[in-house]
Coordinates of C-alpha atoms in Angstrom, one line a residue:
X2 CA 72.7 186.6 73.9
X3 CA 75.0 186.9 76.2
X4 CA 77.5 187.5 73.5
X5 CA 75.9 190.7 72.6
X6 CA 77.8 192.3 75.1
X7 CA 81.0 192.3 73.4
X8 CA 79.5 192.6 69.4
X9 CA 77.0 194.9 69.7
X10 CA 76.7 198.7 68.9
X11 CA 79.5 201.1 68.0
X12 CA 80.8 200.8 71.4
X13 CA 82.3 197.3 70.9
X14 CA 83.8 198.2 67.2
X15 CA 87.0 197.3 69.4
X16 CA 86.2 193.6 70.3
X17 CA 84.5 193.2 66.6
X18 CA 87.9 194.3 64.9
X19 CA 89.7 191.4 67.2
X20 CA 87.3 188.9 66.4
X21 CA 87.6 189.7 62.5
X22 CA 91.3 189.2 63.1
X23 CA 90.7 185.6 64.2
X24 CA 88.9 185.0 60.9
X25 CA 85.1 186.2 61.7
X26 CA 83.2 187.8 59.3
X27 CA 79.8 189.9 59.9
X28 CA 77.7 186.8 59.6
X29 CA 79.6 184.6 62.3
X30 CA 80.1 187.4 64.6
X31 CA 76.3 187.8 64.6
X32 CA 75.5 184.0 65.6
X33 CA 75.4 182.9 68.9
X34 CA 79.1 182.5 70.4
X35 CA 79.6 178.8 71.8
X36 CA 82.5 178.0 73.5
X37 CA 84.0 174.9 72.4
X38 CA 86.3 174.0 75.6
X39 CA 88.8 170.6 76.0
X40 CA 91.2 169.2 77.8
X41 CA 93.8 168.2 74.9
X42 CA 97.1 166.9 75.7
X43 CA 99.7 164.2 74.4
X44 CA 101.2 164.0 77.8
X45 CA 98.7 160.6 78.2
X46 CA 95.8 158.8 76.3
X47 CA 93.5 159.9 78.7
X48 CA 92.9 163.4 76.9
X49 CA 94.7 162.4 73.5
X50 CA 91.4 162.6 71.3
X51 CA 89.8 165.7 72.3
X52 CA 91.4 168.3 70.1
X53 CA 90.0 166.0 67.1
X54 CA 86.5 165.9 68.7
X55 CA 86.8 169.8 69.3
X56 CA 86.7 169.7 65.2
X57 CA 83.8 167.7 65.1
X58 CA 82.0 169.3 68.0
X59 CA 82.9 173.2 65.6
X60 CA 81.3 171.5 62.8
X61 CA 78.1 170.2 64.8
X62 CA 77.8 174.1 66.0
X63 CA 78.1 175.6 62.6
X64 CA 75.5 173.0 61.0
X65 CA 73.1 174.6 63.8
X66 CA 74.0 178.4 63.3
X67 CA 76.4 179.1 65.7
X68 CA 79.9 180.1 65.6
X69 CA 82.5 177.7 67.8
X70 CA 84.9 179.6 70.2
X71 CA 87.5 177.0 70.6
X72 CA 90.1 177.3 73.9
X73 CA 91.5 174.5 76.5
X74 CA 92.7 174.2 80.0
X75 CA 95.1 171.9 81.4
X76 CA 94.8 168.2 82.7
X77 CA 97.2 166.1 85.2
X78 CA 97.0 162.3 84.8
X79 CA 96.8 160.4 87.7
X80 CA 98.0 157.4 85.9
X81 CA 101.5 158.9 85.3
X82 CA 101.5 161.1 88.5
X83 CA 100.5 158.5 91.2
X84 CA 103.3 157.5 93.3
X85 CA 105.0 160.7 93.2
X86 CA 104.9 164.5 94.3
X87 CA 102.6 165.1 91.4
X88 CA 99.6 163.6 92.3
X89 CA 99.2 166.4 94.9
X90 CA 98.4 168.4 92.1
X91 CA 95.7 166.2 91.0
X92 CA 92.7 167.5 93.1
X93 CA 93.4 170.8 92.7
X94 CA 93.5 171.0 89.1
X95 CA 89.8 170.3 89.3
X96 CA 89.4 173.6 90.6
X97 CA 91.7 174.8 88.8
X98 CA 90.0 173.5 85.7
X99 CA 86.8 174.8 86.6
X100 CA 87.9 178.3 87.4
X101 CA 89.7 178.3 83.8
X102 CA 86.5 177.4 82.5
X103 CA 84.3 179.7 84.3
X104 CA 87.0 182.9 83.2
X105 CA 87.4 182.1 79.6
X106 CA 83.4 181.8 79.0
X107 CA 82.4 184.8 81.1
X108 CA 85.7 186.6 80.3
X109 CA 84.6 186.7 76.5
X110 CA 80.5 186.5 77.2
X111 CA 79.9 183.6 75.3
X112 CA 76.4 182.0 74.6
X113 CA 76.8 178.2 75.3
X114 CA 79.2 175.6 76.0
X115 CA 80.5 172.4 74.6
X116 CA 82.4 170.6 77.3
X117 CA 84.9 167.6 76.3
X118 CA 86.8 166.2 78.6
X119 CA 88.8 163.0 79.3
X120 CA 90.4 161.8 82.6
X121 CA 89.7 161.5 86.7
X122 CA 89.3 165.6 87.4
X123 CA 89.0 167.2 84.2
X124 CA 85.0 165.7 83.9
X125 CA 83.6 166.3 87.5
X126 CA 85.6 170.0 86.8
X127 CA 83.7 170.3 83.4
X128 CA 80.4 169.9 85.7
X129 CA 81.3 171.9 88.2
X130 CA 81.7 174.7 85.4
X131 CA 78.7 174.0 83.4
X132 CA 76.6 174.5 87.1
X133 CA 78.7 177.8 87.8
X134 CA 78.1 179.3 84.9
X135 CA 74.3 178.0 84.3
X136 CA 74.2 178.6 80.5
X137 CA 73.1 175.8 77.9
X138 CA 76.0 173.2 77.8
X139 CA 76.8 169.6 76.7
X140 CA 79.5 167.7 78.1
X141 CA 81.0 164.9 76.1
X142 CA 83.5 162.5 77.6
X143 CA 86.6 161.7 75.5
X144 CA 85.8 157.8 75.9
X145 CA 87.4 154.7 77.3
X146 CA 90.5 153.1 76.3
X147 CA 90.3 149.7 74.7
X148 CA 91.9 147.0 76.7
X149 CA 95.2 145.7 76.5
X150 CA 96.2 141.5 75.7
X151 CA 98.5 139.6 77.8
X152 CA 98.5 136.1 78.3
X153 CA 95.2 135.6 77.0
X154 CA 93.6 138.1 79.1
X155 CA 92.1 141.8 78.7
X156 CA 94.0 143.9 81.1
X157 CA 94.1 147.2 82.1
X158 CA 96.3 149.9 83.6
X159 CA 95.1 148.5 86.8
X160 CA 96.9 144.8 86.3
X161 CA 100.6 147.4 85.5
X162 CA 100.3 149.0 89.3
X163 CA 99.5 145.4 90.9
X164 CA 102.1 143.9 88.9
X165 CA 104.7 146.4 90.5
X166 CA 103.0 144.4 93.8
X167 CA 103.9 140.9 92.3
X168 CA 107.5 142.3 91.3
X169 CA 108.5 143.3 94.6
X170 CA 106.8 140.1 96.3
X171 CA 109.3 138.3 93.6
X172 CA 106.1 136.5 92.0
X173 CA 106.9 138.6 88.7
X174 CA 110.4 139.2 87.0
X175 CA 111.4 142.3 85.2
X176 CA 110.9 140.2 82.0
X177 CA 107.1 139.5 83.2
X178 CA 106.5 143.2 84.7
X179 CA 107.7 144.7 81.2
X180 CA 105.4 142.5 79.1
X181 CA 102.5 143.9 81.2
X182 CA 103.2 147.3 81.1
X183 CA 103.6 147.4 77.0
X184 CA 100.7 145.5 76.8
X185 CA 98.1 147.2 78.9
X186 CA 97.3 150.8 77.1
X187 CA 96.9 150.2 73.3
X188 CA 95.9 153.5 72.5
X189 CA 94.1 156.8 73.0
X190 CA 91.5 156.5 76.0
X191 CA 91.0 157.1 79.7
X192 CA 91.7 154.0 82.2
X193 CA 89.8 151.3 80.9
X194 CA 87.7 149.7 84.3
X195 CA 84.9 151.2 86.2
X196 CA 87.7 153.7 87.5
X197 CA 87.4 157.3 88.4
X198 CA 86.9 158.7 84.8
X199 CA 84.4 155.8 83.7
X200 CA 82.3 156.3 86.9
X201 CA 82.1 160.1 86.0
X202 CA 81.3 159.8 82.6
X203 CA 78.2 157.3 83.5
X204 CA 77.4 159.9 86.4
X205 CA 77.1 162.4 83.6
X206 CA 74.7 160.4 81.9
X207 CA 72.6 159.8 85.0
X208 CA 72.8 163.3 85.9
X209 CA 71.2 164.7 82.2
X210 CA 74.5 166.7 81.9
X211 CA 75.6 164.2 79.0
X212 CA 73.5 162.9 76.4
X213 CA 72.3 158.8 77.6
X214 CA 74.6 156.7 75.7
X215 CA 77.2 159.0 74.0
X216 CA 79.9 159.1 76.8
X217 CA 80.1 155.0 76.8
X218 CA 81.3 155.2 73.2
X219 CA 85.1 154.1 73.7
X220 CA 88.0 156.9 72.0
X221 CA 88.9 155.2 69.3
X222 CA 85.7 154.1 68.1
X223 CA 84.8 155.7 64.4
X224 CA 81.4 157.2 66.2
X225 CA 83.1 159.2 68.6
X226 CA 83.2 162.1 65.9
X227 CA 79.7 161.7 65.4
X228 CA 78.9 161.9 69.0
X229 CA 80.9 165.2 69.4
X230 CA 79.1 166.8 66.2
X231 CA 75.7 165.8 67.9
X232 CA 76.7 167.6 71.1
X233 CA 77.6 170.8 69.1
X234 CA 74.3 171.1 67.2
X235 CA 72.5 169.9 70.9
X236 CA 74.4 173.0 72.5
X237 CA 72.9 175.8 69.8
X238 CA 69.6 173.9 69.7
X239 CA 69.3 174.2 73.4
X240 CA 70.3 177.7 73.4
X241 CA 67.7 178.9 70.7
X242 CA 65.1 177.0 72.3
X243 CA 65.3 177.9 75.5
X244 CA 66.1 174.5 76.9
X245 CA 67.0 173.6 80.5
X246 CA 70.4 174.7 81.5
X247 CA 72.7 173.0 84.4
X248 CA 71.3 174.4 87.1
X249 CA 67.2 173.5 85.7
X250 CA 69.2 170.0 85.3
X251 CA 71.1 169.3 88.4
X252 CA 68.3 168.7 91.6
X253 CA 68.6 166.6 94.5
X254 CA 66.8 163.3 92.7
X255 CA 69.2 163.8 89.8
X256 CA 72.2 163.4 92.3
X257 CA 70.7 160.8 94.0
X258 CA 70.1 158.9 90.4
X259 CA 73.8 159.1 89.7
X260 CA 74.8 158.0 93.3
X261 CA 72.9 154.9 92.6
X262 CA 74.4 154.2 89.8
X263 CA 78.1 154.3 91.5
X264 CA 76.8 151.8 93.7
X265 CA 75.4 149.9 90.6
X266 CA 78.2 149.4 89.1
X267 CA 80.8 149.2 91.9
X268 CA 82.4 152.8 91.0
X269 CA 85.3 154.8 92.4
X270 CA 84.7 156.4 95.5
X271 CA 86.1 159.6 93.9
X272 CA 82.2 160.0 92.8
X273 CA 81.4 161.0 96.4
X274 CA 83.7 163.7 96.4
X275 CA 82.9 164.8 93.0
X276 CA 79.0 164.3 93.5
X277 CA 79.5 166.7 96.7
X278 CA 81.5 169.5 94.7
X279 CA 78.9 169.2 91.5
X280 CA 75.9 169.5 94.3
X281 CA 77.8 172.5 96.0
X282 CA 78.1 174.7 92.7
X283 CA 74.6 174.1 91.9
X284 CA 73.5 175.2 95.6
X285 CA 71.8 171.7 95.6
X286 CA 71.4 170.0 99.1
X287 CA 73.5 166.7 99.0
X288 CA 75.9 165.3 101.7
X289 CA 77.3 162.4 102.4
X290 CA 74.0 160.4 103.9
X291 CA 72.6 161.1 100.5
X292 CA 75.5 159.0 99.5
X293 CA 75.1 156.2 101.7
X294 CA 71.4 155.9 101.2
X295 CA 72.2 155.1 97.9
X296 CA 74.6 152.2 99.0
X297 CA 71.4 150.2 99.0
X298 CA 71.5 150.1 95.6
X299 CA 73.0 146.5 94.7
X300 CA 75.9 146.1 92.3
X301 CA 74.6 144.4 89.1
X302 CA 77.5 145.5 86.4
X303 CA 80.1 143.3 86.5
X304 CA 83.1 145.3 86.2
X305 CA 86.5 145.9 86.6
X306 CA 88.3 146.6 89.3
X307 CA 86.1 143.9 91.2
X308 CA 84.4 142.3 88.1
X309 CA 85.2 140.7 85.0
X310 CA 84.6 143.3 82.1
X311 CA 86.1 147.1 80.7
X312 CA 84.0 149.9 79.7
X313 CA 84.7 149.0 76.3
X314 CA 83.6 145.7 76.8
X315 CA 80.4 147.0 78.5
X316 CA 79.6 149.3 75.3
X317 CA 80.1 146.2 73.2
X318 CA 77.3 144.6 75.1
X319 CA 75.0 147.6 75.1
X320 CA 76.5 150.2 77.3
X321 CA 75.5 152.3 80.6
X322 CA 71.9 152.5 79.4
X323 CA 71.7 148.7 80.6
X324 CA 72.6 149.9 83.9
X325 CA 69.8 152.4 83.8
X326 CA 67.2 150.1 82.3
X327 CA 67.6 147.7 85.3
X328 CA 68.0 150.3 88.0
X329 CA 64.3 152.4 86.4
X330 CA 62.8 148.5 86.3
X331 CA 63.4 148.6 89.8
X332 CA 62.2 151.9 91.2
X333 CA 65.5 152.9 91.9
X334 CA 65.7 155.8 89.3
X335 CA 63.5 158.5 88.9
X336 CA 62.8 160.8 85.6
X337 CA 64.7 163.9 85.3
X338 CA 65.0 166.6 82.4
X339 CA 68.1 166.5 80.9
X340 CA 70.5 168.4 78.0
X341 CA 68.6 166.4 75.1
X342 CA 65.3 168.4 76.0
X343 CA 64.0 164.9 76.6
X344 CA 63.4 163.1 79.7
X345 CA 66.2 161.2 81.4
X346 CA 63.7 158.0 80.9
X347 CA 63.0 158.9 76.9
X348 CA 66.8 159.2 76.6
X349 CA 67.3 155.8 78.1
X350 CA 64.9 154.1 75.9
X351 CA 66.6 155.8 72.8
X352 CA 69.8 154.5 73.7
X353 CA 68.7 151.5 74.4
X354 CA 66.9 151.1 70.6
X355 CA 70.1 152.5 69.2
X356 CA 72.0 150.2 70.6
X357 CA 70.1 146.9 70.3
X358 CA 71.7 145.0 73.1
X359 CA 71.9 141.2 72.8
X360 CA 69.7 139.7 75.5
X361 CA 72.5 136.9 76.3
X362 CA 75.2 139.7 77.5
X363 CA 75.9 139.1 81.2
X364 CA 77.7 142.5 82.0
X365 CA 74.5 143.7 83.6
X366 CA 72.1 142.1 85.9
X367 CA 68.6 142.4 86.9
X368 CA 68.1 144.2 90.6
X369 CA 66.2 141.3 91.7
X370 CA 69.5 139.1 90.6
X371 CA 72.8 140.9 91.6
X372 CA 76.3 140.3 91.9
X373 CA 76.6 141.8 95.0
X374 CA 73.3 142.6 97.3
X375 CA 75.1 145.6 98.8
X376 CA 76.5 148.8 97.0
X377 CA 80.4 149.4 96.3
X378 CA 80.7 151.5 99.3
X379 CA 79.6 152.7 102.5
X380 CA 79.5 155.9 104.7
X381 CA 81.1 155.5 108.4
X382 CA 81.8 158.0 111.1
X383 CA 83.3 157.0 114.3
X384 CA 85.8 158.4 116.9
X385 CA 88.3 158.3 113.9
X386 CA 85.9 160.0 111.5
X387 CA 83.5 162.3 113.1
X388 CA 82.7 163.8 109.9
X389 CA 82.8 160.8 107.9
X390 CA 84.6 158.5 105.8
X391 CA 84.3 156.4 102.9
X392 CA 84.7 152.3 102.9
X393 CA 85.3 150.4 99.5
X394 CA 83.4 147.4 99.3
X395 CA 84.0 146.3 95.8
X396 CA 86.3 143.1 95.4
X397 CA 86.1 141.4 98.6
X398 CA 83.3 140.0 101.1
X399 CA 84.4 141.4 104.6
X400 CA 82.3 143.8 106.4
X401 CA 84.5 144.0 109.5
X402 CA 88.6 144.3 109.9
X403 CA 90.3 144.9 113.6
X404 CA 93.7 145.0 113.8
X405 CA 97.1 147.0 115.0
X406 CA 97.5 150.3 113.3
X407 CA 100.7 150.7 111.5
X408 CA 101.1 154.5 111.0
X409 CA 102.4 156.3 108.2
X410 CA 102.8 160.4 107.8
X411 CA 103.1 160.2 103.9
X412 CA 102.2 157.7 101.0
X413 CA 105.8 157.4 100.4
X414 CA 107.0 155.9 103.6
X415 CA 104.1 153.5 103.4
X416 CA 105.1 152.2 100.0
X417 CA 108.7 151.9 101.0
X418 CA 107.4 149.8 104.0
X419 CA 104.7 147.7 101.5
X420 CA 107.8 147.5 99.2
X421 CA 110.0 145.9 102.1
X422 CA 107.4 143.6 102.9
X423 CA 107.4 144.9 106.3
X424 CA 103.2 144.9 106.3
X425 CA 101.7 141.6 107.9
X426 CA 98.0 140.1 107.8
X427 CA 95.7 141.7 109.8
X428 CA 97.8 145.2 109.7
X429 CA 95.5 148.3 109.8
X430 CA 97.6 150.3 107.4
X431 CA 97.0 154.2 108.4
X432 CA 98.7 157.1 106.1
X433 CA 97.9 160.1 107.2
X434 CA 98.7 164.0 106.4
X435 CA 97.7 163.1 102.9
X436 CA 94.2 165.0 103.0
X437 CA 93.1 168.4 100.9
X438 CA 95.2 170.6 103.5
X439 CA 97.9 168.0 104.9
X440 CA 99.4 166.7 101.4
X441 CA 98.2 169.2 100.1
X442 CA 96.0 168.1 97.4
X443 CA 94.9 164.9 98.8
X444 CA 96.8 162.3 96.7
X445 CA 95.3 158.6 95.5
X446 CA 96.8 155.7 97.1
X447 CA 96.7 153.4 94.0
X448 CA 100.7 152.4 94.2
X449 CA 100.1 151.5 97.6
X450 CA 96.9 149.7 97.5
X451 CA 98.0 147.7 94.5
X452 CA 101.0 146.6 95.8
X453 CA 99.3 145.3 98.7
X454 CA 97.4 143.7 96.2
X455 CA 99.9 142.5 94.5
X456 CA 101.9 140.6 97.1
X457 CA 98.4 139.2 98.1
X458 CA 97.6 140.8 100.9
X459 CA 94.7 142.6 99.8
X460 CA 92.1 140.1 101.7
X461 CA 94.0 140.7 105.1
X462 CA 94.8 143.9 105.6
X463 CA 92.9 147.1 105.7
X464 CA 94.4 150.5 104.8
X465 CA 92.9 154.2 106.2
X466 CA 93.7 157.6 105.0
X467 CA 92.8 161.1 105.0
X468 CA 93.8 160.9 101.4
X469 CA 92.1 159.2 98.5
X470 CA 92.1 155.6 96.5
X471 CA 92.0 155.7 92.7
X472 CA 88.8 154.2 91.0
X473 CA 91.2 151.2 90.4
X474 CA 91.9 150.6 94.3
X475 CA 90.6 147.2 95.3
X476 CA 90.5 145.8 98.9
X477 CA 89.2 146.9 102.5
X478 CA 89.8 150.6 101.9
X479 CA 89.3 153.2 103.8
X480 CA 89.5 157.0 102.5
X481 CA 88.5 161.1 102.7
X482 CA 88.6 160.6 106.4
X483 CA 87.6 164.0 108.0
X484 CA 88.5 166.0 109.5
X485 CA 92.0 165.2 108.4
X486 CA 95.2 165.3 110.7
X487 CA 96.6 168.3 109.1
X488 CA 93.7 170.2 111.2
X489 CA 93.9 168.4 114.0
X490 CA 91.6 165.5 113.1
X491 CA 91.9 162.1 114.9
X492 CA 94.1 160.4 113.0
X493 CA 96.7 162.8 114.0
X494 CA 96.2 161.3 117.5
X495 CA 96.8 157.4 116.4
X496 CA 100.1 155.8 117.4
X497 CA 101.6 152.2 116.1
X498 CA 100.2 149.3 117.7
X499 CA 96.8 150.8 118.8
X500 CA 93.9 148.6 117.7
X501 CA 91.5 150.0 114.9
X502 CA 88.2 148.6 113.8
X503 CA 86.3 148.9 110.6
X504 CA 82.9 147.8 111.0
X505 CA 80.0 148.2 108.1
X506 CA 77.3 146.7 110.4
X507 CA 77.7 149.5 112.9
X508 CA 79.1 152.0 110.4
X509 CA 82.0 152.7 112.3
X510 CA 85.6 153.8 112.4
X511 CA 87.0 153.7 115.8
X512 CA 89.7 152.9 117.7
X513 CA 90.1 151.7 121.9
X514 CA 93.1 154.2 122.2
X515 CA 92.8 157.1 124.5
X516 CA 92.8 159.7 121.8
X517 CA 91.9 162.3 123.7
X518 CA 95.1 162.1 126.5
X519 CA 97.4 162.4 123.8
X520 CA 99.2 165.0 121.6
X521 CA 98.9 165.3 118.1
X522 CA 101.3 164.1 115.6
X523 CA 103.1 167.1 113.6
X524 CA 104.7 167.0 109.9
X525 CA 107.5 168.8 108.3
X526 CA 106.3 171.7 106.3
X527 CA 105.8 170.6 102.8
X528 CA 104.5 173.5 100.6
X529 CA 105.4 177.4 101.5
X530 CA 104.3 179.1 98.3
X531 CA 102.9 178.2 94.6
X532 CA 99.5 176.7 93.9
X533 CA 99.4 173.9 96.4
X534 CA 99.7 176.4 99.1
X535 CA 96.8 178.4 97.7
X536 CA 94.9 175.3 97.9
X537 CA 95.4 174.4 101.4
X538 CA 94.4 177.5 102.3
X539 CA 91.3 177.6 100.8
X540 CA 90.0 173.9 100.4
X541 CA 87.0 172.9 102.5
X542 CA 87.0 169.4 103.9
X543 CA 86.8 166.2 101.8
X544 CA 83.3 165.4 103.7
X545 CA 81.6 168.7 101.6
X546 CA 83.8 168.1 98.7
X547 CA 87.1 169.3 98.9
X548 CA 85.9 172.5 97.3
X549 CA 88.0 175.7 97.1
X550 CA 84.8 177.9 96.6
X551 CA 83.2 177.2 100.0
X552 CA 86.2 179.4 101.8
X553 CA 88.4 178.4 104.8
X554 CA 86.3 180.1 107.5
X555 CA 84.0 176.7 107.1
X556 CA 86.3 174.6 108.2
X557 CA 87.1 173.5 112.0
X558 CA 90.0 171.2 113.5
X559 CA 88.3 168.2 115.4
X560 CA 90.4 166.1 117.9
X561 CA 89.2 163.0 119.3
X562 CA 85.9 162.5 120.1
X563 CA 84.8 160.7 123.0
X564 CA 82.5 157.4 122.5
X565 CA 79.4 159.4 123.5
X566 CA 80.3 161.6 120.7
X567 CA 80.0 158.7 118.2
X568 CA 77.0 158.4 115.6
X569 CA 74.1 156.7 117.2
X570 CA 73.1 153.6 116.1
X571 CA 69.5 154.9 115.3
X572 CA 71.7 157.2 113.1
X573 CA 73.7 154.8 111.2
X574 CA 70.7 152.7 109.3
X575 CA 71.0 153.2 106.0
X576 CA 68.8 156.2 104.8
X577 CA 69.0 158.1 107.7
X578 CA 68.3 162.0 108.5
X579 CA 70.9 164.7 108.7
X580 CA 73.5 164.0 111.6
X581 CA 74.6 167.0 113.9
X582 CA 78.1 165.9 115.0
X583 CA 79.0 167.3 118.4
X584 CA 82.9 167.8 118.6
X585 CA 84.4 168.8 122.0
X586 CA 87.1 170.5 120.8
X587 CA 86.6 173.5 117.8
X588 CA 88.9 175.6 117.0
X589 CA 90.0 177.7 113.7
X590 CA 92.6 176.2 111.8
X591 CA 96.1 177.4 112.6
X592 CA 97.8 179.2 109.7
X593 CA 100.8 177.2 110.3
X594 CA 99.2 174.1 109.6
X595 CA 97.4 175.6 106.5
X596 CA 101.0 176.5 105.0
X597 CA 102.2 172.9 105.4

């Protein structure tokens, strides 16, 4: 066992002495030492139940012959940080969580892990740490929140953000806003639609890192504790039987399965960023074109933000195993090994049998009768995004938008303009200098997008940013534009009034402006020290997952690419092979820009 390095032989008597001080006896020290890592915090509902789940997981570990070693790491709650400077901490927290799991588990030579996670960045961070350490690991999501009720309908945190826009538009008064606010979040659990947390929880099941069906169980469901106990037992059993470790599970096939599930549920565009990061940590080839190819998968799950149901309502009708069953029936996913020791298809059958879903359920449709024939996102390129960007398609029928740019150098400036009713139908709202380096931290823009929807502009404007969108975002929204403005990307050259076109048919994000004839915009220095400055120095492009482990030398700044360097028509077809992007100007990132 790995833990023998700290507990066997005379030389390690000091380590054993310290372990004894924690209450462990000879037998407990001799058993496999299994990490129980959680992201408990009482600052939000998302991770509120994880400390209790850790005790259930620990009991399962003891039952199976192991010794649990519990510790926790941080969480940054997007729903609270959204629209503030605190949101800059969100994406960097993913890296810090993965780092802290790696350091604590490696630092104590632990043998296996049960990772308990509960919100947007804690879930991918758990998968990234699992891939790095490659020891027997089971990941369990703490579960979705129950939906609230207001005026006879189910509501989520998405409705609160959109209510802010309605309030600004004068269609909702102070009492009405407070009523929505008070009803939306009734207790523990992560945001209730197919937003980032529930999307990534589903991804873990399709990757094979979580037992199929267990992540679906809502946070306050009485069965959640038993699920945690099972995960504790499974971690020990996997260790003792020599079962599959994360890198044996994570493969290009597993990643494609997960990407197709995201498309089929119109899930969060953040899944692209996180799947790229997980693939990077696992050393698995997977890029934006793989994600785009998966977008051919039709939308078959009727889930918020674009659909009718919350995650808890999907669970009541049978859970994400229903999605898996339909994708398997259509030949859109392939069998893979999983953490259970069985195959994905066997796990799907077991989950379906355990839930016995009603044949009359209407949350998930067959692939041959989808809600939408095209997936919930598309990958675009062009002279505004030579390295790519992602367009969210859920919740609207548009495939093209062209209009004058309204350019803002921060989320706050844009939000102020939206609240002042300064955005007009037809506009293309551009928020730049909010990428991984420029933010720094690549903030989500839910406050802006929800306000636009709340004001009735969701179907009439487009929004483009080198930042990110919340999984609760709906509307014609393009994010993750790369290269970002802060490293000399084309968005830095845009001006108000430039005509910008988003076209899914040609897979392009383009402008008619003479970008190469201009000097790029710059911004005042935002961060000079601390963790955000370190993140800005280390982080790579959003087109490669915005990880910090790749190192800054992998990034180059790209100025406006001429029309001849746009993606060819052949390359724009779904499933196209890897492209080699040609950039007319490539230079190392200026240290002053990084410090910003």
